Amino acid sequence: MVNETKESEGPFVQTWTVERLQHSYLAFGVEHLRSFAASLSSSAACTGLLTRYYFNAAPGYRINAEQTTYDSISLRDLSFFTGFGFGLGQSSRLPSANGLSSNAAGIYLSPRAGFDYQLGRNLGVRTETIFSFMLFGKGSMTMASLGGSLFWIF
């Protein structure tokens, strides 16, 4: 089904994730993406599962050289990754002045790529490109973002 009217929201996207490292190169988690207009109003969101594959190694606790032993390896480098998220996406905008709808709801896919860098023992920085789009459902919705963020390792 096609939307009756098309609207645009952006340029901001907020992303919240909770992830668990399954292996030194693979992470699984949940995500919530929400777009924001310049006025900080929001009406489009995606919530689902995500996975990241790290090409060299996932970031971990950063340790000092004095804390290492002869049987440990410490990597201090950019951790490049690629991945994707999928789940339910929806937009809930009010109808236009003519009463036409631009709402969308369905299954989304969000491919992504970027890198992580460990700043301290638990704190790191992430730069990431995400492009989310509706695979199927009512209407259509896309969100693109290039951003930076901080992350905390528990």
Short mmCIF file of N, CA and C in Angstrom, two decimals:
data_model
loop_
_atom_site.label_atom_id
_atom_site.label_comp_id
_atom_site.label_asym_id
_atom_site.label_seq_id
_atom_site.Cartn_x
_atom_site.Cartn_y
_atom_site.Cartn_z
N MET A 1 0.84 -1.17 0.00
CA MET A 1 0.00 0.00 0.00
C MET A 1 0.89 1.24 0.00
N VAL A 2 0.59 2.19 -0.80
CA VAL A 2 1.38 3.41 -0.94
C VAL A 2 0.83 4.48 0.00
N ASN A 3 1.73 5.28 0.57
CA ASN A 3 1.27 6.40 1.40
C ASN A 3 0.51 7.39 0.54
N GLU A 4 -0.45 8.07 1.15
CA GLU A 4 -1.22 9.07 0.42
C GLU A 4 -0.40 10.32 0.18
N THR A 5 0.52 10.63 1.10
CA THR A 5 1.39 11.80 0.96
C THR A 5 2.76 11.44 1.52
N LYS A 6 3.78 12.17 1.12
CA LYS A 6 5.14 11.88 1.56
C LYS A 6 5.65 13.03 2.42
N GLU A 7 6.26 12.69 3.56
CA GLU A 7 6.82 13.69 4.44
C GLU A 7 8.24 13.30 4.80
N SER A 8 9.01 14.30 5.19
CA SER A 8 10.41 14.07 5.53
C SER A 8 10.66 14.52 6.96
N GLU A 9 11.48 13.75 7.66
CA GLU A 9 11.84 14.11 9.03
C GLU A 9 13.34 13.92 9.19
N GLY A 10 13.97 14.81 9.84
CA GLY A 10 15.42 14.73 10.05
C GLY A 10 15.92 16.11 10.34
N PRO A 11 17.15 16.31 10.49
CA PRO A 11 18.29 15.47 10.11
C PRO A 11 18.84 14.62 11.24
N PHE A 12 18.17 14.54 12.39
CA PHE A 12 18.74 13.85 13.54
C PHE A 12 18.16 12.45 13.71
N VAL A 13 19.00 11.51 14.15
CA VAL A 13 18.56 10.16 14.49
C VAL A 13 19.19 9.80 15.83
N GLN A 14 18.38 9.32 16.74
CA GLN A 14 18.86 8.87 18.05
C GLN A 14 18.83 7.35 18.05
N THR A 15 19.89 6.72 18.54
CA THR A 15 19.98 5.27 18.58
C THR A 15 20.34 4.81 19.98
N TRP A 16 19.58 3.87 20.50
CA TRP A 16 19.89 3.24 21.79
C TRP A 16 20.08 1.76 21.53
N THR A 17 21.16 1.19 22.05
CA THR A 17 21.40 -0.24 21.88
C THR A 17 21.86 -0.85 23.21
N VAL A 18 21.54 -2.11 23.39
CA VAL A 18 22.09 -2.93 24.46
C VAL A 18 22.61 -4.18 23.76
N GLU A 19 23.90 -4.43 23.92
CA GLU A 19 24.54 -5.51 23.16
C GLU A 19 25.30 -6.45 24.09
N ARG A 20 25.43 -7.69 23.65
CA ARG A 20 26.21 -8.69 24.38
C ARG A 20 27.21 -9.30 23.41
N LEU A 21 28.45 -9.33 23.83
CA LEU A 21 29.51 -9.92 23.01
C LEU A 21 29.42 -11.44 23.12
N GLN A 22 29.23 -12.11 21.99
CA GLN A 22 29.13 -13.57 21.97
C GLN A 22 30.48 -14.23 21.72
N HIS A 23 31.35 -13.51 21.07
CA HIS A 23 32.68 -14.02 20.72
C HIS A 23 33.56 -12.79 20.56
N SER A 24 34.83 -12.97 20.34
CA SER A 24 35.71 -11.80 20.21
C SER A 24 35.42 -10.98 18.96
N TYR A 25 34.57 -11.48 18.07
CA TYR A 25 34.25 -10.74 16.85
C TYR A 25 32.76 -10.63 16.55
N LEU A 26 31.88 -11.09 17.43
CA LEU A 26 30.45 -11.12 17.14
C LEU A 26 29.64 -10.63 18.34
N ALA A 27 28.71 -9.69 18.09
CA ALA A 27 27.84 -9.16 19.14
C ALA A 27 26.38 -9.21 18.69
N PHE A 28 25.48 -9.48 19.64
CA PHE A 28 24.04 -9.47 19.40
C PHE A 28 23.40 -8.52 20.40
N GLY A 29 22.28 -7.94 20.02
CA GLY A 29 21.61 -7.03 20.95
C GLY A 29 20.26 -6.57 20.45
N VAL A 30 19.76 -5.54 21.11
CA VAL A 30 18.50 -4.91 20.72
C VAL A 30 18.79 -3.44 20.43
N GLU A 31 17.97 -2.83 19.57
CA GLU A 31 18.17 -1.44 19.21
C GLU A 31 16.84 -0.71 19.15
N HIS A 32 16.92 0.60 19.33
CA HIS A 32 15.77 1.49 19.14
C HIS A 32 16.29 2.72 18.42
N LEU A 33 15.81 2.95 17.20
CA LEU A 33 16.18 4.12 16.41
C LEU A 33 14.99 5.06 16.36
N ARG A 34 15.24 6.35 16.50
CA ARG A 34 14.18 7.34 16.43
C ARG A 34 14.71 8.55 15.69
N SER A 35 13.95 9.02 14.69
CA SER A 35 14.36 10.20 13.94
C SER A 35 13.77 11.45 14.59
N PHE A 36 14.47 12.57 14.42
CA PHE A 36 14.03 13.85 14.97
C PHE A 36 14.12 14.93 13.91
N ALA A 37 13.13 15.78 13.86
CA ALA A 37 13.18 16.96 13.00
C ALA A 37 14.03 18.02 13.68
N ALA A 38 14.35 19.07 12.95
CA ALA A 38 15.16 20.16 13.53
C ALA A 38 14.46 20.78 14.73
N SER A 39 13.14 20.71 14.78
CA SER A 39 12.39 21.25 15.92
C SER A 39 12.35 20.27 17.09
N LEU A 40 13.07 19.14 16.97
CA LEU A 40 13.14 18.06 17.96
C LEU A 40 11.82 17.33 18.15
N SER A 41 10.91 17.45 17.19
CA SER A 41 9.71 16.61 17.21
C SER A 41 10.06 15.29 16.54
N SER A 42 9.37 14.23 16.94
CA SER A 42 9.70 12.90 16.44
C SER A 42 8.44 12.11 16.17
N SER A 43 8.42 11.39 15.06
CA SER A 43 7.24 10.57 14.77
C SER A 43 7.59 9.26 14.08
N ALA A 44 8.87 8.96 13.88
CA ALA A 44 9.27 7.72 13.22
C ALA A 44 10.25 6.96 14.10
N ALA A 45 10.03 5.65 14.27
CA ALA A 45 10.89 4.86 15.14
C ALA A 45 10.97 3.43 14.64
N CYS A 46 12.07 2.77 14.96
CA CYS A 46 12.29 1.36 14.65
C CYS A 46 12.83 0.68 15.90
N THR A 47 12.32 -0.49 16.22
CA THR A 47 12.78 -1.25 17.38
C THR A 47 12.94 -2.70 16.96
N GLY A 48 14.11 -3.28 17.27
CA GLY A 48 14.33 -4.65 16.87
C GLY A 48 15.63 -5.22 17.40
N LEU A 49 16.08 -6.28 16.76
CA LEU A 49 17.31 -6.98 17.11
C LEU A 49 18.44 -6.52 16.21
N LEU A 50 19.68 -6.62 16.70
CA LEU A 50 20.81 -6.25 15.86
C LEU A 50 21.98 -7.20 16.09
N THR A 51 22.86 -7.23 15.12
CA THR A 51 24.10 -7.99 15.22
C THR A 51 25.23 -7.17 14.62
N ARG A 52 26.41 -7.32 15.19
CA ARG A 52 27.62 -6.67 14.68
C ARG A 52 28.70 -7.71 14.50
N TYR A 53 29.41 -7.63 13.38
CA TYR A 53 30.55 -8.50 13.14
C TYR A 53 31.79 -7.61 13.09
N TYR A 54 32.74 -7.85 13.98
CA TYR A 54 33.99 -7.09 14.04
C TYR A 54 35.05 -7.79 13.22
N PHE A 55 35.70 -7.03 12.34
CA PHE A 55 36.69 -7.61 11.44
C PHE A 55 37.99 -7.99 12.14
N ASN A 56 38.45 -7.19 13.11
CA ASN A 56 39.68 -7.55 13.81
C ASN A 56 39.38 -8.06 15.22
N ALA A 57 38.73 -7.31 16.05
CA ALA A 57 38.32 -7.77 17.38
C ALA A 57 37.37 -6.74 17.96
N ALA A 58 36.43 -7.21 18.75
CA ALA A 58 35.51 -6.30 19.42
C ALA A 58 36.23 -5.60 20.56
N PRO A 59 35.82 -4.37 20.89
CA PRO A 59 36.47 -3.68 22.00
C PRO A 59 36.16 -4.38 23.32
N GLY A 60 37.09 -4.30 24.22
CA GLY A 60 36.91 -4.88 25.56
C GLY A 60 37.52 -3.94 26.58
N TYR A 61 37.60 -4.40 27.81
CA TYR A 61 38.20 -3.57 28.85
C TYR A 61 39.62 -3.20 28.43
N ARG A 62 39.95 -1.94 28.57
CA ARG A 62 41.30 -1.50 28.25
C ARG A 62 42.16 -1.64 29.50
N ILE A 63 43.31 -2.28 29.36
CA ILE A 63 44.21 -2.48 30.49
C ILE A 63 45.54 -1.82 30.21
N ASN A 64 46.23 -1.45 31.27
CA ASN A 64 47.56 -0.85 31.14
C ASN A 64 48.59 -1.93 30.89
N ALA A 65 49.74 -1.53 30.36
CA ALA A 65 50.82 -2.48 30.07
C ALA A 65 51.27 -3.19 31.34
N GLU A 66 51.23 -2.51 32.48
CA GLU A 66 51.67 -3.13 33.74
C GLU A 66 50.72 -4.23 34.19
N GLN A 67 49.48 -4.21 33.71
CA GLN A 67 48.49 -5.19 34.13
C GLN A 67 48.49 -6.45 33.27
N THR A 68 49.22 -6.45 32.18
CA THR A 68 49.22 -7.62 31.30
C THR A 68 50.15 -8.71 31.84
N THR A 69 49.83 -9.92 31.49
CA THR A 69 50.70 -11.06 31.83
C THR A 69 51.23 -11.65 30.53
N TYR A 70 52.10 -12.61 30.65
CA TYR A 70 52.70 -13.20 29.45
C TYR A 70 51.70 -14.01 28.62
N ASP A 71 50.60 -14.41 29.22
CA ASP A 71 49.62 -15.21 28.48
C ASP A 71 48.39 -14.40 28.05
N SER A 72 48.48 -13.06 28.01
CA SER A 72 47.35 -12.24 27.60
C SER A 72 47.71 -11.39 26.39
N ILE A 73 46.68 -11.05 25.62
CA ILE A 73 46.84 -10.19 24.45
C ILE A 73 45.95 -8.98 24.64
N SER A 74 46.48 -7.79 24.41
CA SER A 74 45.70 -6.56 24.49
C SER A 74 45.78 -5.84 23.16
N LEU A 75 44.63 -5.60 22.53
CA LEU A 75 44.57 -4.93 21.23
C LEU A 75 44.15 -3.48 21.45
N ARG A 76 44.96 -2.55 20.99
CA ARG A 76 44.62 -1.12 21.07
C ARG A 76 44.59 -0.59 19.66
N ASP A 77 43.44 -0.70 19.05
CA ASP A 77 43.28 -0.33 17.65
C ASP A 77 41.81 0.00 17.40
N LEU A 78 41.51 0.52 16.22
CA LEU A 78 40.14 0.71 15.81
C LEU A 78 39.51 -0.66 15.57
N SER A 79 38.33 -0.88 16.06
CA SER A 79 37.60 -2.13 15.85
C SER A 79 36.53 -1.89 14.79
N PHE A 80 36.83 -2.21 13.54
CA PHE A 80 35.90 -2.01 12.44
C PHE A 80 34.82 -3.07 12.46
N PHE A 81 33.58 -2.68 12.14
CA PHE A 81 32.48 -3.63 12.15
C PHE A 81 31.50 -3.35 11.03
N THR A 82 30.71 -4.35 10.74
CA THR A 82 29.54 -4.24 9.88
C THR A 82 28.44 -5.03 10.57
N GLY A 83 27.21 -4.77 10.19
CA GLY A 83 26.12 -5.49 10.83
C GLY A 83 24.78 -5.06 10.28
N PHE A 84 23.74 -5.51 10.95
CA PHE A 84 22.39 -5.13 10.54
C PHE A 84 21.44 -5.30 11.72
N GLY A 85 20.35 -4.58 11.64
CA GLY A 85 19.26 -4.72 12.59
C GLY A 85 17.97 -4.99 11.83
N PHE A 86 17.02 -5.61 12.49
CA PHE A 86 15.70 -5.83 11.86
C PHE A 86 14.66 -5.90 12.96
N GLY A 87 13.45 -5.53 12.60
CA GLY A 87 12.36 -5.55 13.57
C GLY A 87 11.16 -4.79 13.06
N LEU A 88 10.46 -4.12 13.97
CA LEU A 88 9.25 -3.38 13.62
C LEU A 88 9.54 -1.89 13.55
N GLY A 89 9.06 -1.26 12.49
CA GLY A 89 9.21 0.18 12.31
C GLY A 89 7.84 0.81 12.13
N GLN A 90 7.71 2.06 12.57
CA GLN A 90 6.43 2.75 12.43
C GLN A 90 6.64 4.25 12.44
N SER A 91 5.74 4.95 11.76
CA SER A 91 5.68 6.41 11.85
C SER A 91 4.24 6.77 12.16
N SER A 92 4.07 7.81 12.95
CA SER A 92 2.71 8.20 13.36
C SER A 92 2.59 9.71 13.26
N ARG A 93 2.50 10.19 12.06
CA ARG A 93 2.33 11.63 11.84
C ARG A 93 0.86 11.95 11.70
N LEU A 94 0.52 13.14 12.10
CA LEU A 94 -0.87 13.59 11.94
C LEU A 94 -1.18 13.77 10.46
N PRO A 95 -2.41 13.60 10.05
CA PRO A 95 -2.77 13.81 8.64
C PRO A 95 -2.47 15.24 8.21
N SER A 96 -2.24 15.42 6.92
CA SER A 96 -1.97 16.75 6.37
C SER A 96 -3.24 17.59 6.44
N ALA A 97 -3.13 18.84 6.02
CA ALA A 97 -4.29 19.75 6.05
C ALA A 97 -5.43 19.22 5.18
N ASN A 98 -5.10 18.41 4.17
CA ASN A 98 -6.12 17.83 3.29
C ASN A 98 -6.67 16.51 3.83
N GLY A 99 -6.15 16.07 5.02
CA GLY A 99 -6.62 14.82 5.60
C GLY A 99 -5.91 13.59 5.07
N LEU A 100 -4.81 13.78 4.32
CA LEU A 100 -4.08 12.64 3.76
C LEU A 100 -3.06 12.10 4.77
N SER A 101 -2.88 10.80 4.80
CA SER A 101 -2.02 10.14 5.78
C SER A 101 -0.63 9.89 5.23
N SER A 102 0.40 9.96 6.10
CA SER A 102 1.75 9.56 5.73
C SER A 102 2.28 8.53 6.72
N ASN A 103 1.38 7.84 7.41
CA ASN A 103 1.79 6.83 8.39
C ASN A 103 2.34 5.60 7.68
N ALA A 104 3.26 4.92 8.38
CA ALA A 104 3.84 3.68 7.86
C ALA A 104 4.04 2.72 9.03
N ALA A 105 3.95 1.43 8.77
CA ALA A 105 4.22 0.41 9.78
C ALA A 105 4.60 -0.87 9.07
N GLY A 106 5.62 -1.55 9.58
CA GLY A 106 6.03 -2.80 8.96
C GLY A 106 7.37 -3.28 9.48
N ILE A 107 7.98 -4.17 8.73
CA ILE A 107 9.26 -4.77 9.08
C ILE A 107 10.38 -3.95 8.43
N TYR A 108 11.40 -3.58 9.23
CA TYR A 108 12.50 -2.79 8.69
C TYR A 108 13.81 -3.59 8.72
N LEU A 109 14.76 -3.13 7.94
CA LEU A 109 16.13 -3.65 7.93
C LEU A 109 17.05 -2.45 8.03
N SER A 110 18.12 -2.56 8.84
CA SER A 110 19.04 -1.43 9.01
C SER A 110 20.49 -1.89 8.91
N PRO A 111 21.04 -1.95 7.69
CA PRO A 111 22.46 -2.26 7.56
C PRO A 111 23.30 -1.13 8.13
N ARG A 112 24.51 -1.46 8.62
CA ARG A 112 25.36 -0.47 9.26
C ARG A 112 26.83 -0.85 9.13
N ALA A 113 27.69 0.15 9.27
CA ALA A 113 29.13 -0.06 9.28
C ALA A 113 29.76 1.06 10.09
N GLY A 114 30.91 0.79 10.68
CA GLY A 114 31.58 1.81 11.47
C GLY A 114 32.76 1.25 12.20
N PHE A 115 33.18 1.97 13.24
CA PHE A 115 34.28 1.48 14.06
C PHE A 115 34.11 1.94 15.51
N ASP A 116 34.68 1.15 16.41
CA ASP A 116 34.72 1.45 17.84
C ASP A 116 36.17 1.68 18.24
N TYR A 117 36.36 2.51 19.26
CA TYR A 117 37.70 2.72 19.81
C TYR A 117 37.58 2.85 21.32
N GLN A 118 38.34 2.06 22.04
CA GLN A 118 38.31 2.07 23.49
C GLN A 118 39.12 3.25 24.03
N LEU A 119 38.47 4.14 24.80
CA LEU A 119 39.14 5.32 25.35
C LEU A 119 39.73 5.06 26.73
N GLY A 120 39.03 4.32 27.54
CA GLY A 120 39.46 4.04 28.90
C GLY A 120 39.08 2.62 29.27
N ARG A 121 39.14 2.31 30.55
CA ARG A 121 38.83 0.94 30.97
C ARG A 121 37.45 0.50 30.51
N ASN A 122 36.42 1.32 30.71
CA ASN A 122 35.06 0.96 30.33
C ASN A 122 34.47 1.83 29.23
N LEU A 123 35.06 2.97 28.94
CA LEU A 123 34.49 3.96 28.04
C LEU A 123 35.10 3.86 26.64
N GLY A 124 34.24 3.97 25.62
CA GLY A 124 34.71 3.94 24.23
C GLY A 124 33.91 4.90 23.38
N VAL A 125 34.37 5.10 22.15
CA VAL A 125 33.69 5.96 21.20
C VAL A 125 33.36 5.14 19.96
N ARG A 126 32.20 5.42 19.36
CA ARG A 126 31.74 4.70 18.17
C ARG A 126 31.37 5.69 17.08
N THR A 127 31.81 5.44 15.87
CA THR A 127 31.37 6.17 14.69
C THR A 127 30.67 5.16 13.79
N GLU A 128 29.48 5.52 13.32
CA GLU A 128 28.64 4.53 12.64
C GLU A 128 27.77 5.18 11.57
N THR A 129 27.58 4.47 10.48
CA THR A 129 26.64 4.85 9.43
C THR A 129 25.52 3.82 9.44
N ILE A 130 24.28 4.28 9.53
CA ILE A 130 23.11 3.39 9.55
C ILE A 130 22.14 3.86 8.48
N PHE A 131 21.61 2.92 7.71
CA PHE A 131 20.56 3.22 6.74
C PHE A 131 19.41 2.25 6.98
N SER A 132 18.31 2.74 7.52
CA SER A 132 17.14 1.90 7.83
C SER A 132 16.07 2.11 6.79
N PHE A 133 15.43 1.03 6.39
CA PHE A 133 14.34 1.14 5.42
C PHE A 133 13.31 0.04 5.67
N MET A 134 12.09 0.33 5.28
CA MET A 134 11.00 -0.61 5.45
C MET A 134 11.06 -1.67 4.35
N LEU A 135 11.07 -2.94 4.73
CA LEU A 135 11.07 -4.03 3.76
C LEU A 135 9.66 -4.27 3.22
N PHE A 136 8.69 -4.41 4.12
CA PHE A 136 7.31 -4.55 3.70
C PHE A 136 6.40 -4.12 4.84
N GLY A 137 5.19 -3.82 4.49
CA GLY A 137 4.21 -3.32 5.45
C GLY A 137 3.39 -2.23 4.78
N LYS A 138 2.70 -1.44 5.58
CA LYS A 138 1.91 -0.33 5.06
C LYS A 138 2.80 0.90 4.91
N GLY A 139 2.81 1.49 3.75
CA GLY A 139 3.60 2.69 3.51
C GLY A 139 5.08 2.40 3.39
N SER A 140 5.89 3.46 3.44
CA SER A 140 7.34 3.30 3.38
C SER A 140 7.99 4.30 4.31
N MET A 141 9.17 3.94 4.78
CA MET A 141 9.90 4.79 5.71
C MET A 141 11.39 4.49 5.56
N THR A 142 12.21 5.53 5.52
CA THR A 142 13.67 5.36 5.50
C THR A 142 14.29 6.34 6.49
N MET A 143 15.42 5.93 7.09
CA MET A 143 16.20 6.78 7.98
C MET A 143 17.66 6.54 7.67
N ALA A 144 18.40 7.60 7.45
CA ALA A 144 19.85 7.48 7.22
C ALA A 144 20.56 8.34 8.25
N SER A 145 21.66 7.82 8.79
CA SER A 145 22.39 8.60 9.79
C SER A 145 23.88 8.29 9.72
N LEU A 146 24.66 9.30 10.00
CA LEU A 146 26.10 9.19 10.17
C LEU A 146 26.38 9.89 11.48
N GLY A 147 26.87 9.16 12.45
CA GLY A 147 27.00 9.79 13.75
C GLY A 147 28.09 9.21 14.60
N GLY A 148 28.31 9.86 15.71
CA GLY A 148 29.27 9.41 16.69
C GLY A 148 28.59 9.28 18.04
N SER A 149 29.12 8.41 18.87
CA SER A 149 28.52 8.20 20.17
C SER A 149 29.55 7.66 21.15
N LEU A 150 29.20 7.66 22.40
CA LEU A 150 30.00 7.04 23.45
C LEU A 150 29.34 5.73 23.84
N PHE A 151 30.15 4.75 24.27
CA PHE A 151 29.57 3.52 24.79
C PHE A 151 30.29 3.15 26.07
N TRP A 152 29.60 2.34 26.88
CA TRP A 152 30.11 1.93 28.17
C TRP A 152 30.07 0.41 28.24
N ILE A 153 31.17 -0.19 28.64
CA ILE A 153 31.25 -1.65 28.78
C ILE A 153 31.04 -2.02 30.24
N PHE A 154 30.06 -2.87 30.52
CA PHE A 154 29.79 -3.32 31.90
C PHE A 154 30.57 -4.56 32.21
#
